[in-house]
RNA sequence: GCCCCCAUGGUCUAGCGGUUAGGACGCCUGCCUUUCACGCAGGAGAUCACCGGUUCGAAUCCGGUUGGGGGUACCA
């Protein structure tokens, strides 16, 4: 089996494209678990023939996104722009066999033709000496194919235009270039977005003209934003690098995107790439479009964060934040974050000093005996020896005991004194990690500030 | 307009002729508890878009309607 992912570098890789890439990857990789017993080949092709919109930066962004998602390819990247000679060669072939012809007809001519013949009628042109190249579409019959996901799809030939396959200068158009490249790459299974369904009969017609058998086709449902409309910038993180910047792990993105459009099991949804490949069945991909829901991605991301383990998570967080020496801070906070972005706001106080939250200070320290509790806590912590999590805990719990109060009455003032806010990792762990000197200094500063 | 695709709680899905329509996210309640989370235990939420047909029996099969989406370029 040979599959391909053929993005156009006209922008960043969006999650819809990422999912197409993922499904192709899963299909190829999953062959190893099927009757073939060995993985298929994934070819990466960059369809950069749109000179105005394609840029090298976009190409690099796409490759970068695929690498980040761990979706490696086996061949390529092949650049479509470098294959124009071959495109012209095949074009000459269909011209010579009479399956295609030159025509000077333009959009207006096509429109006029339809007004005359009815809009369900495909345009039929007359052969001329020059002009764009159009494929001769038969009036009779149907072009039919079996979509792996959707079943049989049929188009009446009469309703298909004699479509343009090349400009007057001989440069070919998308439907044609795309087909020729798939052919030369020996692609056996074309897995692409639903927006290509209406291209399929056209490519099938070209294939007929060439006398070559068609590959299998599978058209994936599209992805939408929360408002049910096509995904775009206004929906927040729509591109892969935006998801990365938002603190999502590639494992979670792969996992979530795989789920968007297919059920992999009746009762479990937490899967890594390899397990997804093992379970992936193209024919079971759902037919209806899915809405991208960042809340579920967040949930999976949280699970993956906890799955990684402290050492690996530390590596990711050090790269993400650009700070070093984070291991201990990760250890006491990993259970509390859903995305990498949430890490620093939670533990930054350990490195950069307490945050400034006057409301928390006022509420927790300056009222209900907060100052007294804080003083007592300070004295107890001054005596804790050695300054371990266990000893910090028993010291603070003794204060609670002595004063006959609720734990939070003591813990919260300490928390606000060292972190500046009411939200932080566990208080004993935080205090122990900060160390005695720094903890006492911060408590003193808070007491001073409270007057 | 024309061609094509699609339709299960708010969202993603399981289901493939007989189920109290299952799970996940989110939401609500309780437990845990040191804040926030995690975890655990419960709960609310679906006339399976609508109308016909086939059948003893339909979310499941067929037709139509409505709604949504894609295409309709000498873009990709």
Short mmCIF file of C-alpha atoms (C1' of nucleotides) in Angstrom, two decimals:
data_model
loop_
_atom_site.label_atom_id
_atom_site.label_comp_id
_atom_site.label_asym_id
_atom_site.label_seq_id
_atom_site.Cartn_x
_atom_site.Cartn_y
_atom_site.Cartn_z
CA UNK A 1 0.00 0.00 0.00
CA UNK A 2 1.21 3.45 -0.89
CA UNK A 3 -0.56 6.55 0.41
CA UNK A 4 0.28 10.20 0.28
CA UNK A 5 -0.27 13.49 2.02
CA UNK A 6 -0.24 16.39 -0.43
CA UNK A 7 -0.66 19.74 1.26
CA UNK A 8 -0.51 23.08 -0.46
CA UNK A 9 1.92 25.46 1.23
CA UNK A 10 -0.45 28.40 1.15
CA UNK A 11 -0.52 28.78 4.91
CA UNK A 12 0.20 26.96 8.13
CA UNK A 13 -0.94 23.37 8.56
CA UNK A 14 -4.43 23.51 10.01
CA UNK A 15 -5.89 20.76 12.11
CA UNK A 16 -8.00 19.55 9.21
CA UNK A 17 -4.84 19.01 7.19
CA UNK A 18 -3.12 17.54 10.20
CA UNK A 19 -5.89 15.01 10.52
CA UNK A 20 -5.65 14.07 6.86
CA UNK A 21 -1.93 13.55 7.38
CA UNK A 22 -2.57 11.54 10.52
CA UNK A 23 -5.14 9.27 8.90
CA UNK A 24 -2.82 8.57 6.00
CA UNK A 25 -0.04 7.87 8.46
CA UNK A 26 -2.25 5.56 10.53
CA UNK A 27 -3.42 3.75 7.42
CA UNK A 28 0.13 3.13 6.20
CA UNK A 29 1.51 2.28 9.62
CA UNK A 30 -1.49 0.11 10.46
CA UNK A 31 -0.79 -2.18 7.50
CA UNK A 32 1.88 -3.77 9.64
CA UNK A 33 -0.89 -5.22 11.78
CA UNK A 34 -3.00 -6.35 8.83
CA UNK A 35 -2.72 -9.16 6.33
CA UNK A 36 0.19 -7.44 4.58
CA UNK A 37 2.23 -7.74 7.72
CA UNK A 38 4.34 -4.74 6.83
CA UNK A 39 3.73 -1.01 6.94
CA UNK A 40 2.66 0.86 3.84
CA UNK A 41 4.59 3.78 2.42
CA UNK A 42 3.62 7.38 3.09
CA UNK A 43 4.69 9.84 0.42
CA UNK A 44 4.81 13.54 1.22
CA UNK A 45 4.18 15.83 -1.71
CA UNK A 46 4.13 19.60 -1.59
CA UNK A 47 1.65 21.01 -4.08
CA UNK A 48 3.34 24.33 -4.57
CA UNK A 49 2.14 25.20 -8.05
CA UNK A 50 0.18 28.19 -6.83
CA UNK A 51 3.03 30.63 -7.30
CA UNK A 52 1.34 33.55 -5.62
CA UNK A 53 0.40 31.85 -2.40
CA UNK A 54 3.04 29.17 -1.95
CA UNK A 55 6.07 30.20 0.07
CA UNK A 56 9.17 28.39 1.37
CA UNK A 57 8.23 29.54 4.88
CA UNK A 58 4.92 27.76 4.62
CA UNK A 59 6.64 24.62 3.38
CA UNK A 60 8.95 24.70 6.37
CA UNK A 61 6.01 25.28 8.70
CA UNK A 62 4.22 22.25 7.35
CA UNK A 63 7.26 20.00 7.66
CA UNK A 64 7.85 21.35 11.14
CA UNK A 65 4.25 20.65 12.14
CA UNK A 66 4.39 17.08 10.81
CA UNK A 67 7.64 16.40 12.62
CA UNK A 68 6.27 17.82 15.84
CA UNK A 69 3.23 15.56 15.55
CA UNK A 70 5.58 12.60 15.05
CA UNK A 71 4.07 11.88 11.66
CA UNK A 72 7.15 10.90 9.72
CA UNK A 73 6.96 10.25 6.01
CA UNK A 74 8.79 7.61 3.99
CA UNK A 75 9.33 9.37 0.68
CA UNK A 76 9.63 12.98 -0.31
CA UNK A 77 8.97 15.74 0.07
CA UNK A 78 8.32 15.79 -3.64
CA UNK A 79 7.75 19.27 -4.98
CA UNK A 80 5.04 19.49 -7.57
CA UNK A 81 6.60 22.59 -9.07
CA UNK A 82 9.61 20.52 -10.12
CA UNK A 83 7.53 18.10 -12.10
CA UNK A 84 6.10 20.33 -14.80
CA UNK A 85 8.04 18.58 -17.56
CA UNK A 86 6.38 15.28 -16.74
CA UNK A 87 3.00 17.00 -16.53
CA UNK A 88 3.45 18.35 -20.04
CA UNK A 89 4.46 14.93 -21.23
CA UNK A 90 1.25 13.33 -20.03
CA UNK A 91 -0.71 16.29 -21.31
CA UNK A 92 0.73 15.71 -24.79
CA UNK A 93 -0.40 12.13 -24.49
CA UNK A 94 -4.08 12.91 -23.94
CA UNK A 95 -3.93 15.61 -26.59
CA UNK A 96 -2.49 13.22 -29.09
CA UNK A 97 -4.98 10.46 -28.37
CA UNK A 98 -7.77 12.97 -28.91
CA UNK A 99 -9.09 12.75 -25.38
CA UNK A 100 -8.29 16.40 -24.88
CA UNK A 101 -8.43 19.42 -27.13
CA UNK A 102 -7.51 23.08 -27.32
CA UNK A 103 -10.33 25.55 -26.93
CA UNK A 104 -10.39 29.30 -26.66
CA UNK A 105 -13.65 29.24 -24.70
CA UNK A 106 -13.54 31.26 -21.52
CA UNK A 107 -15.75 31.44 -18.44
CA UNK A 108 -18.27 33.64 -20.22
CA UNK A 109 -18.55 31.19 -23.08
CA UNK A 110 -19.18 28.39 -20.63
CA UNK A 111 -21.85 30.46 -18.89
CA UNK A 112 -23.50 31.25 -22.23
CA UNK A 113 -23.45 27.58 -23.16
CA UNK A 114 -25.19 26.67 -19.94
CA UNK A 115 -27.84 29.30 -20.40
CA UNK A 116 -28.59 27.71 -23.71
CA UNK A 117 -28.45 24.07 -22.67
CA UNK A 118 -29.57 24.19 -19.03
CA UNK A 119 -27.42 24.41 -15.93
CA UNK A 120 -27.39 20.69 -15.25
CA UNK A 121 -25.63 20.29 -18.59
CA UNK A 122 -21.88 20.15 -18.67
CA UNK A 123 -20.08 22.48 -21.05
CA UNK A 124 -18.96 20.99 -24.38
CA UNK A 125 -16.48 22.97 -26.43
CA UNK A 126 -15.21 22.94 -29.98
CA UNK A 127 -11.68 22.05 -30.88
CA UNK A 128 -9.60 25.03 -31.96
CA UNK A 129 -5.99 25.70 -32.84
CA UNK A 130 -5.06 27.36 -29.59
CA UNK A 131 -6.33 28.11 -26.13
CA UNK A 132 -6.63 26.18 -22.92
CA UNK A 133 -6.70 22.40 -22.96
CA UNK A 134 -9.97 20.76 -22.03
CA UNK A 135 -10.75 17.11 -21.51
CA UNK A 136 -13.44 15.59 -23.73
CA UNK A 137 -16.14 14.32 -21.39
CA UNK A 138 -18.57 11.79 -22.82
CA UNK A 139 -22.23 12.75 -22.88
CA UNK A 140 -23.38 9.28 -22.11
CA UNK A 141 -22.97 7.17 -19.07
CA UNK A 142 -21.85 7.78 -15.52
CA UNK A 143 -18.57 8.00 -13.73
CA UNK A 144 -18.82 5.83 -10.67
CA UNK A 145 -16.43 5.02 -7.87
CA UNK A 146 -16.58 3.19 -4.58
CA UNK A 147 -15.50 5.49 -1.84
CA UNK A 148 -14.05 3.44 0.99
CA UNK A 149 -15.85 5.60 3.53
CA UNK A 150 -19.03 6.56 1.71
CA UNK A 151 -19.77 3.69 -0.61
CA UNK A 152 -20.73 4.17 -4.21
CA UNK A 153 -20.77 7.72 -5.54
CA UNK A 154 -21.99 8.39 -9.07
CA UNK A 155 -21.90 11.36 -11.37
CA UNK A 156 -23.75 11.62 -14.68
CA UNK A 157 -21.12 12.40 -17.31
CA UNK A 158 -23.55 14.76 -19.00
CA UNK A 159 -23.41 17.01 -15.94
CA UNK A 160 -19.62 17.31 -15.96
CA UNK A 161 -18.00 20.12 -17.95
CA UNK A 162 -15.28 19.58 -20.48
CA UNK A 163 -12.97 20.86 -17.76
CA UNK A 164 -9.72 22.67 -18.27
CA UNK A 165 -6.64 20.57 -17.55
CA UNK A 166 -3.99 23.00 -18.80
CA UNK A 167 -3.61 26.68 -19.58
CA UNK A 168 -2.81 27.90 -23.06
CA UNK A 169 0.86 28.07 -22.10
CA UNK A 170 0.86 24.35 -21.35
CA UNK A 171 1.04 24.61 -17.56
CA UNK A 172 -1.34 22.08 -16.08
CA UNK A 173 -4.05 22.64 -13.47
CA UNK A 174 -4.51 21.03 -10.09
CA UNK A 175 -6.79 18.09 -11.01
CA UNK A 176 -4.33 17.02 -13.65
CA UNK A 177 -1.04 17.61 -11.83
CA UNK A 178 -2.38 15.96 -8.73
CA UNK A 179 -3.42 12.89 -10.68
CA UNK A 180 -0.19 12.55 -12.63
CA UNK A 181 1.85 12.85 -9.46
CA UNK A 182 -0.22 10.20 -7.71
CA UNK A 183 0.22 7.98 -10.72
CA UNK A 184 3.97 8.34 -10.86
CA UNK A 185 4.25 7.82 -7.14
CA UNK A 186 2.30 4.58 -7.46
CA UNK A 187 -0.32 5.71 -4.95
CA UNK A 188 -2.76 2.90 -4.28
CA UNK A 189 -5.07 4.68 -1.85
CA UNK A 190 -6.02 8.32 -2.13
CA UNK A 191 -7.19 9.57 1.26
CA UNK A 192 -8.14 13.25 1.20
CA UNK A 193 -10.76 15.74 2.35
CA UNK A 194 -14.36 15.63 1.33
CA UNK A 195 -13.89 18.85 -0.59
CA UNK A 196 -12.23 16.72 -3.27
CA UNK A 197 -15.20 14.48 -3.98
CA UNK A 198 -16.20 16.46 -7.03
CA UNK A 199 -12.62 16.32 -8.34
CA UNK A 200 -12.71 12.56 -8.30
CA UNK A 201 -14.90 11.94 -11.36
CA UNK A 202 -12.71 14.35 -13.30
CA UNK A 203 -9.58 12.50 -12.35
CA UNK A 204 -11.27 9.22 -13.14
CA UNK A 205 -12.08 10.54 -16.59
CA UNK A 206 -8.43 11.47 -17.15
CA UNK A 207 -7.43 8.03 -15.96
CA UNK A 208 -9.85 6.55 -18.50
CA UNK A 209 -8.28 8.64 -21.22
CA UNK A 210 -4.91 7.32 -20.20
CA UNK A 211 -6.21 3.78 -19.95
CA UNK A 212 -4.96 3.34 -16.43
CA UNK A 213 -6.76 1.69 -13.53
CA UNK A 214 -7.92 3.91 -10.69
CA UNK A 215 -6.64 3.80 -7.12
CA UNK A 216 -8.99 3.43 -4.20
CA UNK A 217 -10.47 6.66 -2.90
CA UNK A 218 -11.55 7.68 0.57
CA UNK A 219 -12.94 11.11 1.32
CA UNK A 220 -12.66 12.30 4.88
CA UNK A 221 -15.36 14.48 6.43
CA UNK A 222 -14.41 18.09 7.05
CA UNK A 223 -13.73 19.71 10.41
CA UNK A 224 -15.66 22.71 11.71
CA UNK A 225 -15.32 25.27 14.45
CA UNK A 226 -17.65 25.45 17.47
CA UNK A 227 -20.10 27.60 15.51
CA UNK A 228 -20.52 24.84 12.96
CA UNK A 229 -18.62 26.75 10.35
CA UNK A 230 -15.40 25.97 8.62
CA UNK A 231 -12.43 26.21 10.95
CA UNK A 232 -10.59 29.48 10.80
CA UNK A 233 -8.45 31.91 12.75
CA UNK A 234 -11.41 33.23 14.68
CA UNK A 235 -11.80 29.86 16.36
CA UNK A 236 -8.60 30.28 18.29
CA UNK A 237 -5.95 27.64 17.85
CA UNK A 238 -6.61 26.35 14.37
CA UNK A 239 -3.09 25.66 13.20
CA UNK A 240 -0.71 23.08 14.58
CA UNK A 241 1.80 25.64 15.76
CA UNK A 242 -0.92 27.55 17.54
CA UNK A 243 -1.80 24.40 19.42
CA UNK A 244 1.84 23.93 20.31
CA UNK A 245 2.06 27.52 21.54
CA UNK A 246 -1.08 27.01 23.58
CA UNK A 247 0.71 24.31 25.55
CA UNK A 248 -0.69 21.17 24.01
CA UNK A 249 1.42 18.04 23.66
CA UNK A 250 1.78 16.38 20.26
CA UNK A 251 0.59 13.12 21.83
CA UNK A 252 -2.66 14.78 22.86
CA UNK A 253 -3.16 16.50 19.53
CA UNK A 254 -2.65 13.24 17.64
CA UNK A 255 -4.95 11.43 20.03
CA UNK A 256 -7.67 14.05 19.85
CA UNK A 257 -7.52 14.60 16.12
CA UNK A 258 -7.73 10.86 15.52
CA UNK A 259 -10.91 10.74 17.59
CA UNK A 260 -12.42 13.55 15.55
CA UNK A 261 -14.03 11.55 12.83
CA UNK A 262 -13.80 7.98 14.00
CA UNK A 263 -14.49 5.80 16.97
CA UNK A 264 -11.55 3.59 17.82
CA UNK A 265 -13.23 1.67 20.59
CA UNK A 266 -16.60 1.56 22.27
CA UNK A 267 -15.38 2.57 25.72
CA UNK A 268 -11.85 3.97 25.64
CA UNK A 269 -10.39 7.01 23.94
CA UNK A 270 -6.89 7.43 25.34
CA UNK A 271 -4.51 6.11 22.69
CA UNK A 272 -0.98 6.68 21.51
CA UNK A 273 0.02 6.75 17.85
CA UNK A 274 1.01 3.10 17.68
CA UNK A 275 -2.21 1.91 19.30
CA UNK A 276 -4.20 4.17 17.01
CA UNK A 277 -2.47 2.64 14.00
CA UNK A 278 -3.28 -0.82 15.26
CA UNK A 279 -6.95 0.05 15.60
CA UNK A 280 -7.45 2.32 12.62
CA UNK A 281 -9.94 1.17 9.98
CA UNK A 282 -10.45 3.50 7.05
CA UNK A 283 -13.85 2.03 6.24
CA UNK A 284 -15.00 2.94 9.76
CA UNK A 285 -14.21 6.61 9.53
CA UNK A 286 -17.40 8.55 10.06
CA UNK A 287 -19.16 10.26 7.19
CA UNK A 288 -20.34 13.39 8.93
CA UNK A 289 -18.28 16.48 9.65
CA UNK A 290 -16.95 17.00 13.17
CA UNK A 291 -16.66 20.09 15.33
CA UNK A 292 -13.29 20.83 16.87
CA UNK A 293 -13.82 21.05 20.63
CA UNK A 294 -10.85 22.42 22.50
CA UNK A 295 -12.26 21.38 25.87
CA UNK A 296 -11.89 17.73 25.05
CA UNK A 297 -8.40 18.33 23.73
CA UNK A 298 -7.59 19.95 27.09
CA UNK A 299 -8.82 16.88 28.90
CA UNK A 300 -6.73 14.52 26.82
CA UNK A 301 -3.77 16.84 27.18
CA UNK A 302 -4.07 16.62 30.95
CA UNK A 303 -4.07 12.85 30.77
CA UNK A 304 -1.03 12.87 28.52
CA UNK A 305 0.79 15.26 30.84
CA UNK A 306 0.32 12.78 33.65
CA UNK A 307 1.21 9.88 31.38
CA UNK A 308 4.60 11.33 30.40
CA UNK A 309 6.24 10.99 33.79
CA UNK A 310 8.13 13.70 35.66
CA UNK A 311 11.43 13.41 33.81
CA UNK A 312 9.97 13.64 30.33
CA UNK A 313 7.45 16.28 31.33
CA UNK A 314 10.32 18.31 32.78
CA UNK A 315 12.14 18.17 29.46
CA UNK A 316 9.04 19.39 27.64
CA UNK A 317 8.41 22.16 30.14
CA UNK A 318 12.00 23.35 30.14
CA UNK A 319 11.86 23.63 26.40
CA UNK A 320 8.46 25.26 26.50
CA UNK A 321 9.30 27.86 29.14
CA UNK A 322 12.96 28.33 28.28
CA UNK A 323 13.88 27.90 31.95
CA UNK A 324 16.10 25.26 33.51
CA UNK A 325 16.13 23.38 36.80
CA UNK A 326 12.43 22.73 36.79
CA UNK A 327 12.35 19.11 37.85
CA UNK A 328 11.25 19.56 41.45
CA UNK A 329 8.69 22.18 40.52
CA UNK A 330 7.28 19.82 37.91
CA UNK A 331 7.07 17.07 40.49
CA UNK A 332 4.78 19.07 42.75
CA UNK A 333 2.59 20.54 40.01
CA UNK A 334 2.14 17.92 37.31
CA UNK A 335 -1.17 16.75 38.70
CA UNK A 336 -2.61 20.21 38.56
CA UNK A 337 -2.06 21.34 35.00
CA UNK A 338 -3.92 20.60 31.80
CA UNK A 339 -1.61 22.41 29.41
CA UNK A 340 2.03 23.43 29.47
CA UNK A 341 0.90 27.05 29.59
CA UNK A 342 -0.60 26.53 33.02
CA UNK A 343 2.68 25.44 34.56
CA UNK A 344 4.45 28.73 35.03
CA UNK A 345 1.55 30.69 36.51
CA UNK A 346 1.29 27.92 39.09
CA UNK A 347 4.95 27.58 40.10
CA UNK A 348 6.58 30.80 38.89
CA UNK A 349 6.54 32.13 42.46
CA UNK A 350 9.14 29.55 43.44
CA UNK A 351 11.63 31.18 41.09
CA UNK A 352 10.52 34.74 40.61
CA UNK A 353 9.04 35.61 43.99
CA UNK A 354 5.40 35.83 45.07
CA UNK A 355 2.78 37.14 42.71
CA UNK A 356 1.02 40.36 43.54
CA UNK A 357 -2.62 39.71 44.32
CA UNK A 358 -3.83 42.42 46.77
CA UNK A 359 -7.29 40.92 47.03
CA UNK A 360 -5.97 37.54 48.13
CA UNK A 361 -3.64 39.24 50.59
CA UNK A 362 -6.43 41.31 52.05
CA UNK A 363 -8.85 38.44 52.30
CA UNK A 364 -6.60 35.71 53.61
CA UNK A 365 -3.99 37.48 55.70
CA UNK A 366 -5.56 40.74 56.83
CA UNK A 367 -8.76 39.27 58.13
CA UNK A 368 -10.07 36.53 60.42
CA UNK A 369 -6.90 36.21 62.41
CA UNK A 370 -4.73 35.54 59.41
CA UNK A 371 -1.82 37.48 60.85
CA UNK A 372 -1.84 35.51 64.10
CA UNK A 373 -1.97 32.20 62.28
CA UNK A 374 0.84 33.28 60.02
CA UNK A 375 2.99 34.28 62.98
CA UNK A 376 2.40 30.93 64.63
CA UNK A 377 3.16 29.15 61.39
CA UNK A 378 6.37 31.11 61.06
CA UNK A 379 7.55 30.07 64.50
CA UNK A 380 6.68 26.43 63.83
CA UNK A 381 8.50 26.41 60.50
CA UNK A 382 11.53 28.07 62.08
CA UNK A 383 11.82 25.04 64.31
CA UNK A 384 11.18 22.32 61.71
CA UNK A 385 14.33 20.28 61.32
CA UNK A 386 15.26 18.98 58.84
CA UNK A 387 13.14 21.07 56.52
CA UNK A 388 11.41 18.22 54.67
CA UNK A 389 7.90 17.90 53.32
CA UNK A 390 7.00 15.63 56.23
CA UNK A 391 8.35 17.95 58.86
CA UNK A 392 6.81 21.01 57.29
CA UNK A 393 3.50 19.22 57.31
CA UNK A 394 3.66 18.17 60.93
CA UNK A 395 4.85 21.62 61.99
CA UNK A 396 1.91 23.29 60.29
CA UNK A 397 -0.57 20.70 61.46
CA UNK A 398 0.59 21.29 65.02
CA UNK A 399 -0.27 24.94 64.62
CA UNK A 400 -3.73 23.94 63.47
CA UNK A 401 -4.04 21.65 66.47
CA UNK A 402 -2.80 24.23 68.98
CA UNK A 403 -5.13 26.92 67.79
CA UNK A 404 -8.08 24.56 67.48
CA UNK A 405 -8.86 25.93 64.05
CA UNK A 406 -9.51 24.58 60.57
CA UNK A 407 -6.49 23.58 58.48
CA UNK A 408 -7.21 26.14 55.79
CA UNK A 409 -7.03 28.94 58.40
CA UNK A 410 -3.34 28.25 58.73
CA UNK A 411 -2.42 26.90 55.31
CA UNK A 412 -3.98 29.66 53.25
CA UNK A 413 -2.11 32.55 54.89
CA UNK A 414 1.13 30.66 54.41
CA UNK A 415 0.21 30.03 50.81
CA UNK A 416 -0.53 33.66 50.12
CA UNK A 417 2.63 34.73 51.95
CA UNK A 418 4.92 32.58 49.82
CA UNK A 419 3.01 32.44 46.51
CA UNK A 420 1.16 35.73 46.59
CA UNK A 421 -2.04 34.03 45.50
CA UNK A 422 -4.53 31.52 46.82
CA UNK A 423 -3.68 28.99 44.14
CA UNK A 424 -0.48 26.95 44.24
CA UNK A 425 0.75 23.38 44.42
CA UNK A 426 0.43 21.56 47.74
CA UNK A 427 1.48 23.89 50.53
CA UNK A 428 3.88 21.49 52.31
CA UNK A 429 5.64 20.63 49.08
CA UNK A 430 5.83 24.25 48.06
CA UNK A 431 7.26 25.38 51.40
CA UNK A 432 9.77 22.54 51.53
CA UNK A 433 10.91 23.24 48.00
CA UNK A 434 11.30 26.94 48.67
CA UNK A 435 13.50 26.19 51.66
CA UNK A 436 13.41 27.55 55.16
CA UNK A 437 15.28 30.78 54.63
CA UNK A 438 13.22 31.92 51.69
CA UNK A 439 9.96 30.80 53.25
CA UNK A 440 10.61 32.69 56.47
CA UNK A 441 11.74 35.74 54.56
CA UNK A 442 8.55 35.77 52.54
CA UNK A 443 6.39 35.30 55.63
CA UNK A 444 8.22 38.15 57.35
CA UNK A 445 7.68 40.35 54.36
CA UNK A 446 3.98 39.50 54.36
CA UNK A 447 3.65 40.22 58.08
CA UNK A 448 5.42 43.49 57.67
CA UNK A 449 3.18 44.38 54.78
CA UNK A 450 0.09 43.51 56.82
CA UNK A 451 1.24 46.03 59.39
"C1'" G B 1 -29.36 27.81 -9.94
"C1'" C B 2 -26.87 23.00 -10.94
"C1'" C B 3 -23.89 18.56 -9.21
"C1'" C B 4 -22.36 15.85 -4.89
"C1'" C B 5 -21.94 14.58 0.38
"C1'" C B 6 -23.99 14.42 5.31
"C1'" A B 7 -27.82 14.04 9.62
"C1'" U B 8 -27.60 9.55 17.32
"C1'" G B 9 -27.84 14.34 24.10
"C1'" G B 10 -24.31 21.02 23.80
"C1'" U B 11 -19.59 18.43 21.41
"C1'" C B 12 -16.94 13.70 19.58
"C1'" U B 13 -18.71 8.94 18.99
"C1'" A B 14 -20.76 3.21 19.85
"C1'" G B 15 -24.80 0.99 17.54
"C1'" C B 16 -25.13 -2.05 11.93
"C1'" G B 17 -33.76 -5.28 12.26
"C1'" G B 18 -35.64 -6.74 18.63
"C1'" U B 19 -30.79 -2.48 23.68
"C1'" U B 20 -33.76 0.49 30.00
"C1'" A B 21 -30.04 3.82 22.85
"C1'" G B 22 -23.60 2.53 25.44
"C1'" G B 23 -19.01 5.49 26.19
"C1'" A B 24 -15.96 10.13 26.31
"C1'" C B 25 -15.73 15.65 26.91
"C1'" G B 26 -18.51 19.44 29.15
"C1'" C B 27 -22.29 20.53 33.03
"C1'" C B 28 -24.53 19.47 38.18
"C1'" U B 29 -24.26 16.90 43.21
"C1'" G B 30 -21.50 14.31 46.83
"C1'" C B 31 -16.82 12.02 48.68
"C1'" C B 32 -11.58 13.03 49.27
"C1'" U B 33 -9.29 17.59 51.05
"C1'" U B 34 -4.94 22.32 52.24
"C1'" U B 35 -6.30 26.33 47.67
"C1'" C B 36 -6.72 24.67 42.67
"C1'" A B 37 -6.65 20.27 40.37
"C1'" C B 38 -6.39 14.86 40.17
"C1'" G B 39 -9.12 10.65 41.73
"C1'" C B 40 -13.73 8.20 43.21
"C1'" A B 41 -19.32 7.76 43.51
"C1'" G B 42 -23.81 9.52 41.62
"C1'" G B 43 -27.04 12.86 38.39
"C1'" A B 44 -29.39 15.93 34.63
"C1'" G B 45 -29.37 15.97 29.41
"C1'" A B 46 -31.61 12.21 23.01
"C1'" U B 47 -39.52 12.27 20.74
"C1'" C B 48 -31.96 8.71 17.19
"C1'" A B 49 -33.83 16.02 11.94
"C1'" C B 50 -38.94 15.42 9.82
"C1'" C B 51 -42.68 12.60 6.83
"C1'" G B 52 -43.94 8.29 4.46
"C1'" G B 53 -42.81 3.11 3.07
"C1'" U B 54 -40.85 -2.14 3.84
"C1'" U B 55 -41.28 -5.43 8.23
"C1'" C B 56 -44.55 -8.99 13.45
"C1'" G B 57 -40.78 -5.33 14.83
"C1'" A B 58 -36.62 0.36 12.36
"C1'" A B 59 -31.80 4.81 15.21
"C1'" U B 60 -30.59 0.70 11.97
"C1'" C B 61 -33.33 -0.91 5.11
"C1'" C B 62 -35.94 2.29 0.97
"C1'" G B 63 -38.09 7.03 -0.84
"C1'" G B 64 -39.18 12.07 -0.10
"C1'" U B 65 -38.80 16.73 2.76
"C1'" U B 66 -36.05 20.00 5.67
"C1'" G B 67 -31.48 21.54 7.45
"C1'" G B 68 -26.11 21.73 7.16
"C1'" G B 69 -21.78 21.28 4.17
"C1'" G B 70 -18.61 20.76 -0.26
"C1'" G B 71 -17.97 21.69 -5.44
"C1'" U B 72 -19.41 24.56 -9.48
"C1'" A B 73 -12.09 28.84 -11.60
"C1'" C B 74 -7.28 28.95 -17.45
"C1'" C B 75 -6.84 28.25 -7.46
"C1'" A B 76 -4.95 24.23 -4.86
#
